[in-house]
Amino acid sequence: MTDGHDHHHPRPASAVELRARALEALLAERELVSTDAIDAVVELYENDVGPQNGAKVVAHAWVDDAYRGRLLSNPNEAIAELGFGGAEGDNMVVVANTPIVHNMIVCTLCSCYPWPVLGLPPTWYKSPPYRARAVSEPRAVLREFGLELGDEVQIRVWDSSAEVRYLVLPMRPAGTDGWSEQELAAIVTRDCMIGTALPVAGQPVGA
Amino acid sequence: MTGRRSSLATIDAALGAGTSLPRDNGELVFEEPWQGRALGMGVVVLDRLGVPWADFQRHLVAAIASRTPEESESAATAYYAAWLDALEALLAERRLVDARGAEIEGE
């Protein structure tokens, strides 16, 4: 029943973490909360919490080549330059998409995720099918996400761990010339930075 | 679930500056999944019971004041540990759940 909430890398749960779980179990028993309801709130706030930090990092890399270089060679410091980082984001690796390489991230063991830049992981990221199939048949998984890549594009799958967390740097889409950094950040979705989607240049959104 | 979900803005307004959610550059900080779930639990329970956030805030102030943070503890860990204390205290006060002991049987 609590499956899916114990998805951190094998390490001893802290006392406070155990307390949180115990309280949740007690509240669930009293039908004051349900796992789904908590998930829904977490998901709702996900957009508030979420991937904006990463989107700002990506957009900044798109408009500033020197920053892009620093981001790829020294991600932790480059991300910290923008004021992000901290626990669990300390060993970031940024992998850049190119016309012939597409990157996607997974955590095959559990759900390690670059929190400080992407917020909370989506439910599917934690699901056993994604974790297994991202490695065994990434192209098929991407197709299910609606992402059809040409045969010439090689797919690289990066397995996150407690030590290393990955962030995908997508390519700046055509049709975004002259867009502000803010407008660019608005089209960088969470999935783009996991590698299960590509940014799409629609109408610029945001101010 | 019925009723409207509290928005983050509602929670921010009720918590005020002294007990505000841990943030970095405006974004919420969850260092570990349990911290997000602690927040989620609070939101679901308060919304479900129709408890005003001001009531929770009162418990949170007390919980923060009475807690001695451990040395190695991060600010977010300390905050959400106090958050759990506050939620437990609120539930105990309303005689709903006594998380520190046995459940309180129905009224």
PDB file of C-alpha atoms in Angstrom:
ATOM      1  CA  MET A   1       0.000   0.000   0.000  1.00  0.00           C
ATOM      2  CA  THR A   2       2.806   2.373   0.736  1.00  0.00           C
ATOM      3  CA  ASP A   3       4.502   1.103  -2.381  1.00  0.00           C
ATOM      4  CA  GLY A   4       5.795   3.898  -4.463  1.00  0.00           C
ATOM      5  CA  HIS A   5       6.556   6.138  -1.551  1.00  0.00           C
ATOM      6  CA  ASP A   6       9.634   4.413  -0.508  1.00  0.00           C
ATOM      7  CA  HIS A   7      11.467   5.244  -3.623  1.00  0.00           C
ATOM      8  CA  HIS A   8      14.659   6.739  -2.442  1.00  0.00           C
ATOM      9  CA  HIS A   9      17.979   5.165  -2.967  1.00  0.00           C
ATOM     10  CA  PRO A  10      18.845   2.575  -0.406  1.00  0.00           C
ATOM     11  CA  ARG A  11      19.941   4.553   2.568  1.00  0.00           C
ATOM     12  CA  PRO A  12      18.631   4.494   6.065  1.00  0.00           C
ATOM     13  CA  ALA A  13      15.466   6.542   6.419  1.00  0.00           C
ATOM     14  CA  SER A  14      15.940   9.313   8.940  1.00  0.00           C
ATOM     15  CA  ALA A  15      13.882   9.370  12.112  1.00  0.00           C
ATOM     16  CA  VAL A  16      11.838  12.301  10.887  1.00  0.00           C
ATOM     17  CA  GLU A  17      11.179  10.581   7.576  1.00  0.00           C
ATOM     18  CA  LEU A  18       9.869   7.554   9.435  1.00  0.00           C
ATOM     19  CA  ARG A  19       7.659   9.828  11.507  1.00  0.00           C
ATOM     20  CA  ALA A  20       6.248  11.395   8.383  1.00  0.00           C
ATOM     21  CA  ARG A  21       5.429   7.964   7.003  1.00  0.00           C
ATOM     22  CA  ALA A  22       3.880   6.831  10.268  1.00  0.00           C
ATOM     23  CA  LEU A  23       1.671   9.912  10.432  1.00  0.00           C
ATOM     24  CA  GLU A  24       0.597   9.455   6.843  1.00  0.00           C
ATOM     25  CA  ALA A  25      -0.298   5.829   7.544  1.00  0.00           C
ATOM     26  CA  LEU A  26      -2.281   6.839  10.604  1.00  0.00           C
ATOM     27  CA  LEU A  27      -4.145   9.566   8.748  1.00  0.00           C
ATOM     28  CA  ALA A  28      -4.864   7.196   5.893  1.00  0.00           C
ATOM     29  CA  GLU A  29      -6.255   4.667   8.355  1.00  0.00           C
ATOM     30  CA  ARG A  30      -8.555   7.346   9.750  1.00  0.00           C
ATOM     31  CA  GLU A  31      -9.492   8.242   6.192  1.00  0.00           C
ATOM     32  CA  LEU A  32      -8.385  11.804   6.687  1.00  0.00           C
ATOM     33  CA  VAL A  33      -5.975  11.587   3.820  1.00  0.00           C
ATOM     34  CA  SER A  34      -5.429   9.247   0.953  1.00  0.00           C
ATOM     35  CA  THR A  35      -2.231   8.598  -0.844  1.00  0.00           C
ATOM     36  CA  ASP A  36      -3.925   9.774  -4.023  1.00  0.00           C
ATOM     37  CA  ALA A  37      -5.018  13.040  -2.450  1.00  0.00           C
ATOM     38  CA  ILE A  38      -1.520  13.733  -1.208  1.00  0.00           C
ATOM     39  CA  ASP A  39      -0.144  12.799  -4.605  1.00  0.00           C
ATOM     40  CA  ALA A  40      -2.613  15.198  -6.190  1.00  0.00           C
ATOM     41  CA  VAL A  41      -1.486  18.060  -3.973  1.00  0.00           C
ATOM     42  CA  VAL A  42       2.129  17.269  -4.583  1.00  0.00           C
ATOM     43  CA  GLU A  43       1.397  17.196  -8.286  1.00  0.00           C
ATOM     44  CA  LEU A  44      -0.568  20.433  -8.113  1.00  0.00           C
ATOM     45  CA  TYR A  45       2.251  22.202  -6.340  1.00  0.00           C
ATOM     46  CA  GLU A  46       4.744  20.562  -8.592  1.00  0.00           C
ATOM     47  CA  ASN A  47       4.232  23.297 -11.122  1.00  0.00           C
ATOM     48  CA  ASP A  48       4.746  25.866  -8.425  1.00  0.00           C
ATOM     49  CA  VAL A  49       7.713  24.088  -6.998  1.00  0.00           C
ATOM     50  CA  GLY A  50       8.890  22.551 -10.002  1.00  0.00           C
ATOM     51  CA  PRO A  51      10.961  22.746 -13.033  1.00  0.00           C
ATOM     52  CA  GLN A  52      11.203  26.523 -13.426  1.00  0.00           C
ATOM     53  CA  ASN A  53      14.705  26.508 -12.022  1.00  0.00           C
ATOM     54  CA  GLY A  54      15.836  24.032 -14.619  1.00  0.00           C
ATOM     55  CA  ALA A  55      14.009  25.931 -17.331  1.00  0.00           C
ATOM     56  CA  LYS A  56      15.861  29.105 -16.383  1.00  0.00           C
ATOM     57  CA  VAL A  57      19.151  27.249 -16.524  1.00  0.00           C
ATOM     58  CA  VAL A  58      18.352  25.891 -19.991  1.00  0.00           C
ATOM     59  CA  ALA A  59      17.123  29.225 -21.327  1.00  0.00           C
ATOM     60  CA  HIS A  60      20.218  30.961 -20.017  1.00  0.00           C
ATOM     61  CA  ALA A  61      22.408  28.373 -21.715  1.00  0.00           C
ATOM     62  CA  TRP A  62      20.537  28.984 -24.987  1.00  0.00           C
ATOM     63  CA  VAL A  63      21.252  32.697 -25.007  1.00  0.00           C
ATOM     64  CA  ASP A  64      24.716  32.696 -23.505  1.00  0.00           C
ATOM     65  CA  ASP A  65      27.319  30.447 -25.126  1.00  0.00           C
ATOM     66  CA  ALA A  66      29.880  31.018 -22.412  1.00  0.00           C
ATOM     67  CA  TYR A  67      27.337  29.963 -19.809  1.00  0.00           C
ATOM     68  CA  ARG A  68      26.474  26.909 -21.878  1.00  0.00           C
ATOM     69  CA  GLY A  69      30.148  25.956 -21.832  1.00  0.00           C
ATOM     70  CA  ARG A  70      30.357  26.347 -18.076  1.00  0.00           C
ATOM     71  CA  LEU A  71      27.120  24.445 -17.626  1.00  0.00           C
ATOM     72  CA  LEU A  72      28.472  21.450 -19.497  1.00  0.00           C
ATOM     73  CA  SER A  73      31.945  21.503 -18.011  1.00  0.00           C
ATOM     74  CA  ASN A  74      31.089  22.470 -14.463  1.00  0.00           C
ATOM     75  CA  PRO A  75      27.361  22.049 -13.916  1.00  0.00           C
ATOM     76  CA  ASN A  76      27.263  22.463 -10.159  1.00  0.00           C
ATOM     77  CA  GLU A  77      28.931  25.832 -10.222  1.00  0.00           C
ATOM     78  CA  ALA A  78      27.057  27.004 -13.294  1.00  0.00           C
ATOM     79  CA  ILE A  79      23.714  26.087 -11.724  1.00  0.00           C
ATOM     80  CA  ALA A  80      24.748  27.748  -8.474  1.00  0.00           C
ATOM     81  CA  GLU A  81      25.529  30.916 -10.449  1.00  0.00           C
ATOM     82  CA  LEU A  82      21.795  31.285 -10.999  1.00  0.00           C
ATOM     83  CA  GLY A  83      21.129  30.712  -7.319  1.00  0.00           C
ATOM     84  CA  PHE A  84      19.958  27.112  -7.532  1.00  0.00           C
ATOM     85  CA  GLY A  85      21.370  23.933  -6.097  1.00  0.00           C
ATOM     86  CA  GLY A  86      21.737  22.446  -2.694  1.00  0.00           C
ATOM     87  CA  ALA A  87      20.990  19.046  -1.313  1.00  0.00           C
ATOM     88  CA  GLU A  88      20.744  16.278  -3.855  1.00  0.00           C
ATOM     89  CA  GLY A  89      21.789  18.537  -6.658  1.00  0.00           C
ATOM     90  CA  ASP A  90      25.396  18.545  -5.696  1.00  0.00           C
ATOM     91  CA  ASN A  91      26.599  16.172  -8.354  1.00  0.00           C
ATOM     92  CA  MET A  92      24.818  17.332 -11.413  1.00  0.00           C
ATOM     93  CA  VAL A  93      25.775  16.287 -14.884  1.00  0.00           C
ATOM     94  CA  VAL A  94      24.232  18.163 -17.785  1.00  0.00           C
ATOM     95  CA  VAL A  95      23.905  16.235 -21.035  1.00  0.00           C
ATOM     96  CA  ALA A  96      23.291  18.198 -24.213  1.00  0.00           C
ATOM     97  CA  ASN A  97      21.109  17.053 -27.077  1.00  0.00           C
ATOM     98  CA  THR A  98      22.517  17.473 -30.564  1.00  0.00           C
ATOM     99  CA  PRO A  99      21.030  16.803 -33.997  1.00  0.00           C
ATOM    100  CA  ILE A 100      22.319  13.240 -33.741  1.00  0.00           C
ATOM    101  CA  VAL A 101      22.180  12.523 -30.004  1.00  0.00           C
ATOM    102  CA  HIS A 102      19.103  12.542 -27.815  1.00  0.00           C
ATOM    103  CA  ASN A 103      19.499  12.133 -24.072  1.00  0.00           C
ATOM    104  CA  MET A 104      16.997  10.877 -21.562  1.00  0.00           C
ATOM    105  CA  ILE A 105      17.265  10.279 -17.843  1.00  0.00           C
ATOM    106  CA  VAL A 106      15.957   7.543 -15.639  1.00  0.00           C
ATOM    107  CA  CYS A 107      16.662   6.112 -12.234  1.00  0.00           C
ATOM    108  CA  THR A 108      16.512   2.365 -12.675  1.00  0.00           C
ATOM    109  CA  LEU A 109      16.882   1.654  -8.969  1.00  0.00           C
ATOM    110  CA  CYS A 110      14.317   4.056  -7.600  1.00  0.00           C
ATOM    111  CA  SER A 111      13.603   7.677  -8.408  1.00  0.00           C
ATOM    112  CA  CYS A 112      16.712   9.750  -7.988  1.00  0.00           C
ATOM    113  CA  TYR A 113      15.994  13.054  -9.601  1.00  0.00           C
ATOM    114  CA  PRO A 114      17.606  16.476  -9.755  1.00  0.00           C
ATOM    115  CA  TRP A 115      15.255  18.095  -7.245  1.00  0.00           C
ATOM    116  CA  PRO A 116      16.816  21.506  -7.024  1.00  0.00           C
ATOM    117  CA  VAL A 117      16.338  22.143 -10.713  1.00  0.00           C
ATOM    118  CA  LEU A 118      13.325  20.025 -11.574  1.00  0.00           C
ATOM    119  CA  GLY A 119      11.229  19.976  -8.412  1.00  0.00           C
ATOM    120  CA  LEU A 120       9.333  16.801  -7.629  1.00  0.00           C
ATOM    121  CA  PRO A 121       9.521  13.867 -10.012  1.00  0.00           C
ATOM    122  CA  PRO A 122       6.376  12.976 -11.942  1.00  0.00           C
ATOM    123  CA  THR A 123       4.640   9.757 -10.963  1.00  0.00           C
ATOM    124  CA  TRP A 124       5.574   7.985 -14.158  1.00  0.00           C
ATOM    125  CA  TYR A 125       9.244   8.651 -13.526  1.00  0.00           C
ATOM    126  CA  LYS A 126       8.961   6.491 -10.426  1.00  0.00           C
ATOM    127  CA  SER A 127       6.987   3.726 -12.096  1.00  0.00           C
ATOM    128  CA  PRO A 128       8.681   0.362 -12.597  1.00  0.00           C
ATOM    129  CA  PRO A 129       7.722   0.182 -16.298  1.00  0.00           C
ATOM    130  CA  TYR A 130       9.420   3.481 -17.107  1.00  0.00           C
ATOM    131  CA  ARG A 131      12.456   2.583 -15.044  1.00  0.00           C
ATOM    132  CA  ALA A 132      12.870  -0.733 -16.828  1.00  0.00           C
ATOM    133  CA  ARG A 133      11.820   0.169 -20.342  1.00  0.00           C
ATOM    134  CA  ALA A 134      13.706   3.450 -20.591  1.00  0.00           C
ATOM    135  CA  VAL A 135      16.800   1.297 -20.675  1.00  0.00           C
ATOM    136  CA  SER A 136      15.592  -1.726 -22.628  1.00  0.00           C
ATOM    137  CA  GLU A 137      13.547   0.037 -25.292  1.00  0.00           C
ATOM    138  CA  PRO A 138      13.990   3.808 -25.040  1.00  0.00           C
ATOM    139  CA  ARG A 139      12.791   4.485 -28.567  1.00  0.00           C
ATOM    140  CA  ALA A 140       9.480   2.771 -27.892  1.00  0.00           C
ATOM    141  CA  VAL A 141       9.090   4.646 -24.612  1.00  0.00           C
ATOM    142  CA  LEU A 142       9.734   7.957 -26.322  1.00  0.00           C
ATOM    143  CA  ARG A 143       7.212   7.089 -29.006  1.00  0.00           C
ATOM    144  CA  GLU A 144       4.619   6.565 -26.271  1.00  0.00           C
ATOM    145  CA  PHE A 145       5.459  10.044 -25.030  1.00  0.00           C
ATOM    146  CA  GLY A 146       4.721  11.251 -28.545  1.00  0.00           C
ATOM    147  CA  LEU A 147       8.340  11.756 -29.426  1.00  0.00           C
ATOM    148  CA  GLU A 148       9.341  10.151 -32.692  1.00  0.00           C
ATOM    149  CA  LEU A 149      13.058  10.412 -33.365  1.00  0.00           C
ATOM    150  CA  GLY A 150      14.695   9.763 -36.692  1.00  0.00           C
ATOM    151  CA  ASP A 151      16.826   6.652 -37.110  1.00  0.00           C
ATOM    152  CA  GLU A 152      19.901   8.830 -37.404  1.00  0.00           C
ATOM    153  CA  VAL A 153      19.409  10.041 -33.855  1.00  0.00           C
ATOM    154  CA  GLN A 154      21.206   8.019 -31.251  1.00  0.00           C
ATOM    155  CA  ILE A 155      19.488   7.757 -27.865  1.00  0.00           C
ATOM    156  CA  ARG A 156      21.612   7.883 -24.746  1.00  0.00           C
ATOM    157  CA  VAL A 157      20.013   6.858 -21.492  1.00  0.00           C
ATOM    158  CA  TRP A 158      21.527   8.138 -18.271  1.00  0.00           C
ATOM    159  CA  ASP A 159      20.901   6.232 -15.083  1.00  0.00           C
ATOM    160  CA  SER A 160      20.719   8.550 -12.092  1.00  0.00           C
ATOM    161  CA  SER A 161      21.976   7.577  -8.698  1.00  0.00           C
ATOM    162  CA  ALA A 162      22.343   9.027  -5.268  1.00  0.00           C
ATOM    163  CA  GLU A 163      25.720  10.320  -6.402  1.00  0.00           C
ATOM    164  CA  VAL A 164      24.984  11.660  -9.851  1.00  0.00           C
ATOM    165  CA  ARG A 165      21.878  13.396 -11.165  1.00  0.00           C
ATOM    166  CA  TYR A 166      21.395  14.300 -14.764  1.00  0.00           C
ATOM    167  CA  LEU A 167      19.706  17.147 -16.514  1.00  0.00           C
ATOM    168  CA  VAL A 168      19.049  17.141 -20.242  1.00  0.00           C
ATOM    169  CA  LEU A 169      19.925  20.326 -22.109  1.00  0.00           C
ATOM    170  CA  PRO A 170      17.580  20.292 -25.088  1.00  0.00           C
ATOM    171  CA  MET A 171      18.335  22.083 -28.333  1.00  0.00           C
ATOM    172  CA  ARG A 172      16.823  25.503 -28.786  1.00  0.00           C
ATOM    173  CA  PRO A 173      13.973  25.030 -31.242  1.00  0.00           C
ATOM    174  CA  ALA A 174      13.847  26.885 -34.543  1.00  0.00           C
ATOM    175  CA  GLY A 175      11.481  29.810 -34.672  1.00  0.00           C
ATOM    176  CA  THR A 176      12.592  31.330 -31.392  1.00  0.00           C
ATOM    177  CA  ASP A 177      14.892  33.996 -32.753  1.00  0.00           C
ATOM    178  CA  GLY A 178      14.644  37.185 -30.801  1.00  0.00           C
ATOM    179  CA  TRP A 179      12.762  35.609 -27.915  1.00  0.00           C
ATOM    180  CA  SER A 180      13.621  36.830 -24.464  1.00  0.00           C
ATOM    181  CA  GLU A 181      15.178  34.490 -21.954  1.00  0.00           C
ATOM    182  CA  GLN A 182      11.914  34.502 -20.056  1.00  0.00           C
ATOM    183  CA  GLU A 183       9.924  33.542 -23.128  1.00  0.00           C
ATOM    184  CA  LEU A 184      12.387  30.774 -23.843  1.00  0.00           C
ATOM    185  CA  ALA A 185      12.222  29.433 -20.294  1.00  0.00           C
ATOM    186  CA  ALA A 186       8.450  29.176 -20.621  1.00  0.00           C
ATOM    187  CA  ILE A 187       8.703  26.541 -23.363  1.00  0.00           C
ATOM    188  CA  VAL A 188      11.231  24.401 -21.496  1.00  0.00           C
ATOM    189  CA  THR A 189       8.998  21.862 -19.832  1.00  0.00           C
ATOM    190  CA  ARG A 190       9.969  19.361 -17.188  1.00  0.00           C
ATOM    191  CA  ASP A 191       9.767  16.517 -19.695  1.00  0.00           C
ATOM    192  CA  CYS A 192      12.172  18.341 -22.016  1.00  0.00           C
ATOM    193  CA  MET A 193      14.757  18.229 -19.266  1.00  0.00           C
ATOM    194  CA  ILE A 194      14.083  14.557 -18.510  1.00  0.00           C
ATOM    195  CA  GLY A 195      14.380  13.902 -22.217  1.00  0.00           C
ATOM    196  CA  THR A 196      10.904  12.559 -22.895  1.00  0.00           C
ATOM    197  CA  ALA A 197       9.843  15.632 -24.855  1.00  0.00           C
ATOM    198  CA  LEU A 198      11.319  18.391 -26.966  1.00  0.00           C
ATOM    199  CA  PRO A 199      10.659  22.088 -26.526  1.00  0.00           C
ATOM    200  CA  VAL A 200       8.223  23.396 -29.080  1.00  0.00           C
ATOM    201  CA  ALA A 201       8.209  26.960 -30.304  1.00  0.00           C
ATOM    202  CA  GLY A 202       4.596  28.001 -30.273  1.00  0.00           C
ATOM    203  CA  GLN A 203       3.630  31.537 -29.605  1.00  0.00           C
ATOM    204  CA  PRO A 204       5.859  33.103 -27.003  1.00  0.00           C
ATOM    205  CA  VAL A 205       4.128  32.858 -23.664  1.00  0.00           C
ATOM    206  CA  GLY A 206       4.746  34.833 -20.532  1.00  0.00           C
ATOM    207  CA  ALA A 207       5.925  38.383 -20.388  1.00  0.00           C
TER     208      ALA A 207
ATOM    209  CA  MET B   1     -12.215  14.573  -2.132  1.00  0.00           C
ATOM    210  CA  THR B   2     -14.538  17.484  -1.951  1.00  0.00           C
ATOM    211  CA  GLY B   3     -13.885  21.141  -1.451  1.00  0.00           C
ATOM    212  CA  ARG B   4     -11.313  23.327  -3.020  1.00  0.00           C
ATOM    213  CA  ARG B   5      -7.661  22.786  -2.609  1.00  0.00           C
ATOM    214  CA  SER B   6      -5.827  25.540  -0.801  1.00  0.00           C
ATOM    215  CA  SER B   7      -3.592  27.343  -3.210  1.00  0.00           C
ATOM    216  CA  LEU B   8       0.004  27.964  -2.359  1.00  0.00           C
ATOM    217  CA  ALA B   9      -0.806  31.659  -2.243  1.00  0.00           C
ATOM    218  CA  THR B  10      -3.423  31.005   0.456  1.00  0.00           C
ATOM    219  CA  ILE B  11      -0.925  29.076   2.514  1.00  0.00           C
ATOM    220  CA  ASP B  12       1.761  31.699   2.059  1.00  0.00           C
ATOM    221  CA  ALA B  13      -0.595  34.432   3.156  1.00  0.00           C
ATOM    222  CA  ALA B  14      -1.672  32.515   6.242  1.00  0.00           C
ATOM    223  CA  LEU B  15       1.790  31.478   7.300  1.00  0.00           C
ATOM    224  CA  GLY B  16       3.272  34.949   7.010  1.00  0.00           C
ATOM    225  CA  ALA B  17       6.945  35.756   7.139  1.00  0.00           C
ATOM    226  CA  GLY B  18       7.954  34.115  10.403  1.00  0.00           C
ATOM    227  CA  THR B  19       6.803  30.607   9.538  1.00  0.00           C
ATOM    228  CA  SER B  20       6.944  30.706   5.767  1.00  0.00           C
ATOM    229  CA  LEU B  21       7.633  27.624   3.680  1.00  0.00           C
ATOM    230  CA  PRO B  22      11.321  27.088   2.946  1.00  0.00           C
ATOM    231  CA  ARG B  23      12.141  28.627  -0.384  1.00  0.00           C
ATOM    232  CA  ASP B  24      15.074  29.317  -2.522  1.00  0.00           C
ATOM    233  CA  ASN B  25      14.784  32.239  -4.856  1.00  0.00           C
ATOM    234  CA  GLY B  26      11.026  32.070  -4.610  1.00  0.00           C
ATOM    235  CA  GLU B  27      10.725  28.352  -5.290  1.00  0.00           C
ATOM    236  CA  LEU B  28       9.700  25.877  -2.636  1.00  0.00           C
ATOM    237  CA  VAL B  29      12.493  23.749  -1.288  1.00  0.00           C
ATOM    238  CA  PHE B  30      11.969  20.029  -0.785  1.00  0.00           C
ATOM    239  CA  GLU B  31      15.240  18.355  -0.080  1.00  0.00           C
ATOM    240  CA  GLU B  32      13.673  14.946   0.280  1.00  0.00           C
ATOM    241  CA  PRO B  33      10.355  13.443  -0.785  1.00  0.00           C
ATOM    242  CA  TRP B  34       8.994  13.213   2.749  1.00  0.00           C
ATOM    243  CA  GLN B  35       9.095  16.972   3.039  1.00  0.00           C
ATOM    244  CA  GLY B  36       6.780  17.357   0.084  1.00  0.00           C
ATOM    245  CA  ARG B  37       4.516  14.667   1.485  1.00  0.00           C
ATOM    246  CA  ALA B  38       4.464  16.393   4.866  1.00  0.00           C
ATOM    247  CA  LEU B  39       3.276  19.554   3.165  1.00  0.00           C
ATOM    248  CA  GLY B  40       0.753  17.555   1.118  1.00  0.00           C
ATOM    249  CA  MET B  41      -0.597  15.856   4.227  1.00  0.00           C
ATOM    250  CA  GLY B  42      -1.113  19.175   5.948  1.00  0.00           C
ATOM    251  CA  VAL B  43      -2.933  20.608   2.971  1.00  0.00           C
ATOM    252  CA  VAL B  44      -5.209  17.589   2.530  1.00  0.00           C
ATOM    253  CA  VAL B  45      -6.063  17.330   6.220  1.00  0.00           C
ATOM    254  CA  LEU B  46      -6.785  21.019   6.681  1.00  0.00           C
ATOM    255  CA  ASP B  47      -8.854  21.227   3.534  1.00  0.00           C
ATOM    256  CA  ARG B  48     -10.722  18.070   4.436  1.00  0.00           C
ATOM    257  CA  LEU B  49     -11.530  19.235   7.951  1.00  0.00           C
ATOM    258  CA  GLY B  50     -12.043  22.855   6.991  1.00  0.00           C
ATOM    259  CA  VAL B  51      -9.471  23.966   9.533  1.00  0.00           C
ATOM    260  CA  PRO B  52      -8.334  27.556   9.004  1.00  0.00           C
ATOM    261  CA  TRP B  53      -4.667  27.899   8.125  1.00  0.00           C
ATOM    262  CA  ALA B  54      -4.374  30.437  10.927  1.00  0.00           C
ATOM    263  CA  ASP B  55      -5.018  27.615  13.410  1.00  0.00           C
ATOM    264  CA  PHE B  56      -2.284  25.555  11.889  1.00  0.00           C
ATOM    265  CA  GLN B  57       0.036  28.535  11.851  1.00  0.00           C
ATOM    266  CA  ARG B  58      -0.445  28.963  15.609  1.00  0.00           C
ATOM    267  CA  HIS B  59       0.659  25.364  16.153  1.00  0.00           C
ATOM    268  CA  LEU B  60       3.548  25.804  13.763  1.00  0.00           C
ATOM    269  CA  VAL B  61       4.818  28.836  15.656  1.00  0.00           C
ATOM    270  CA  ALA B  62       4.677  26.853  18.887  1.00  0.00           C
ATOM    271  CA  ALA B  63       6.333  23.825  17.318  1.00  0.00           C
ATOM    272  CA  ILE B  64       9.212  25.858  15.914  1.00  0.00           C
ATOM    273  CA  ALA B  65       9.691  27.626  19.234  1.00  0.00           C
ATOM    274  CA  SER B  66       9.747  24.441  21.277  1.00  0.00           C
ATOM    275  CA  ARG B  67      11.960  22.435  18.975  1.00  0.00           C
ATOM    276  CA  THR B  68      15.706  22.178  19.405  1.00  0.00           C
ATOM    277  CA  PRO B  69      17.164  21.671  15.960  1.00  0.00           C
ATOM    278  CA  GLU B  70      19.800  19.007  15.635  1.00  0.00           C
ATOM    279  CA  GLU B  71      23.177  20.293  14.624  1.00  0.00           C
ATOM    280  CA  SER B  72      23.447  18.451  11.346  1.00  0.00           C
ATOM    281  CA  GLU B  73      19.911  19.287  10.379  1.00  0.00           C
ATOM    282  CA  SER B  74      19.178  21.458   7.363  1.00  0.00           C
ATOM    283  CA  ALA B  75      16.739  24.354   7.580  1.00  0.00           C
ATOM    284  CA  ALA B  76      14.168  22.501   5.479  1.00  0.00           C
ATOM    285  CA  THR B  77      14.438  19.355   7.588  1.00  0.00           C
ATOM    286  CA  ALA B  78      14.004  21.406  10.759  1.00  0.00           C
ATOM    287  CA  TYR B  79      11.046  23.210   9.248  1.00  0.00           C
ATOM    288  CA  TYR B  80       9.165  20.151   8.066  1.00  0.00           C
ATOM    289  CA  ALA B  81       9.914  18.297  11.295  1.00  0.00           C
ATOM    290  CA  ALA B  82       8.224  21.198  13.091  1.00  0.00           C
ATOM    291  CA  TRP B  83       5.475  21.017  10.472  1.00  0.00           C
ATOM    292  CA  LEU B  84       4.803  17.402  11.479  1.00  0.00           C
ATOM    293  CA  ASP B  85       4.824  18.418  15.162  1.00  0.00           C
ATOM    294  CA  ALA B  86       2.282  21.131  14.406  1.00  0.00           C
ATOM    295  CA  LEU B  87       0.046  18.816  12.430  1.00  0.00           C
ATOM    296  CA  GLU B  88       0.124  16.243  15.209  1.00  0.00           C
ATOM    297  CA  ALA B  89      -0.638  18.888  17.804  1.00  0.00           C
ATOM    298  CA  LEU B  90      -3.557  20.215  15.786  1.00  0.00           C
ATOM    299  CA  LEU B  91      -5.008  16.743  15.328  1.00  0.00           C
ATOM    300  CA  ALA B  92      -4.566  15.942  19.001  1.00  0.00           C
ATOM    301  CA  GLU B  93      -6.194  19.218  20.010  1.00  0.00           C
ATOM    302  CA  ARG B  94      -9.170  18.404  17.838  1.00  0.00           C
ATOM    303  CA  ARG B  95      -9.175  14.907  19.285  1.00  0.00           C
ATOM    304  CA  LEU B  96      -8.916  13.328  15.859  1.00  0.00           C
ATOM    305  CA  VAL B  97      -5.683  11.451  15.876  1.00  0.00           C
ATOM    306  CA  ASP B  98      -3.104  11.125  18.541  1.00  0.00           C
ATOM    307  CA  ALA B  99      -0.028  10.363  16.529  1.00  0.00           C
ATOM    308  CA  ARG B 100       2.128  10.259  19.609  1.00  0.00           C
ATOM    309  CA  GLY B 101       0.158   7.510  21.214  1.00  0.00           C
ATOM    310  CA  ALA B 102      -2.872   5.492  20.417  1.00  0.00           C
ATOM    311  CA  GLU B 103      -5.541   6.722  18.123  1.00  0.00           C
ATOM    312  CA  ILE B 104      -8.309   8.565  19.827  1.00  0.00           C
ATOM    313  CA  GLU B 105     -11.480   6.661  19.277  1.00  0.00           C
ATOM    314  CA  GLY B 106     -14.326   8.503  17.615  1.00  0.00           C
ATOM    315  CA  GLU B 107     -16.179  11.188  19.521  1.00  0.00           C
TER     316      GLU B 107
END
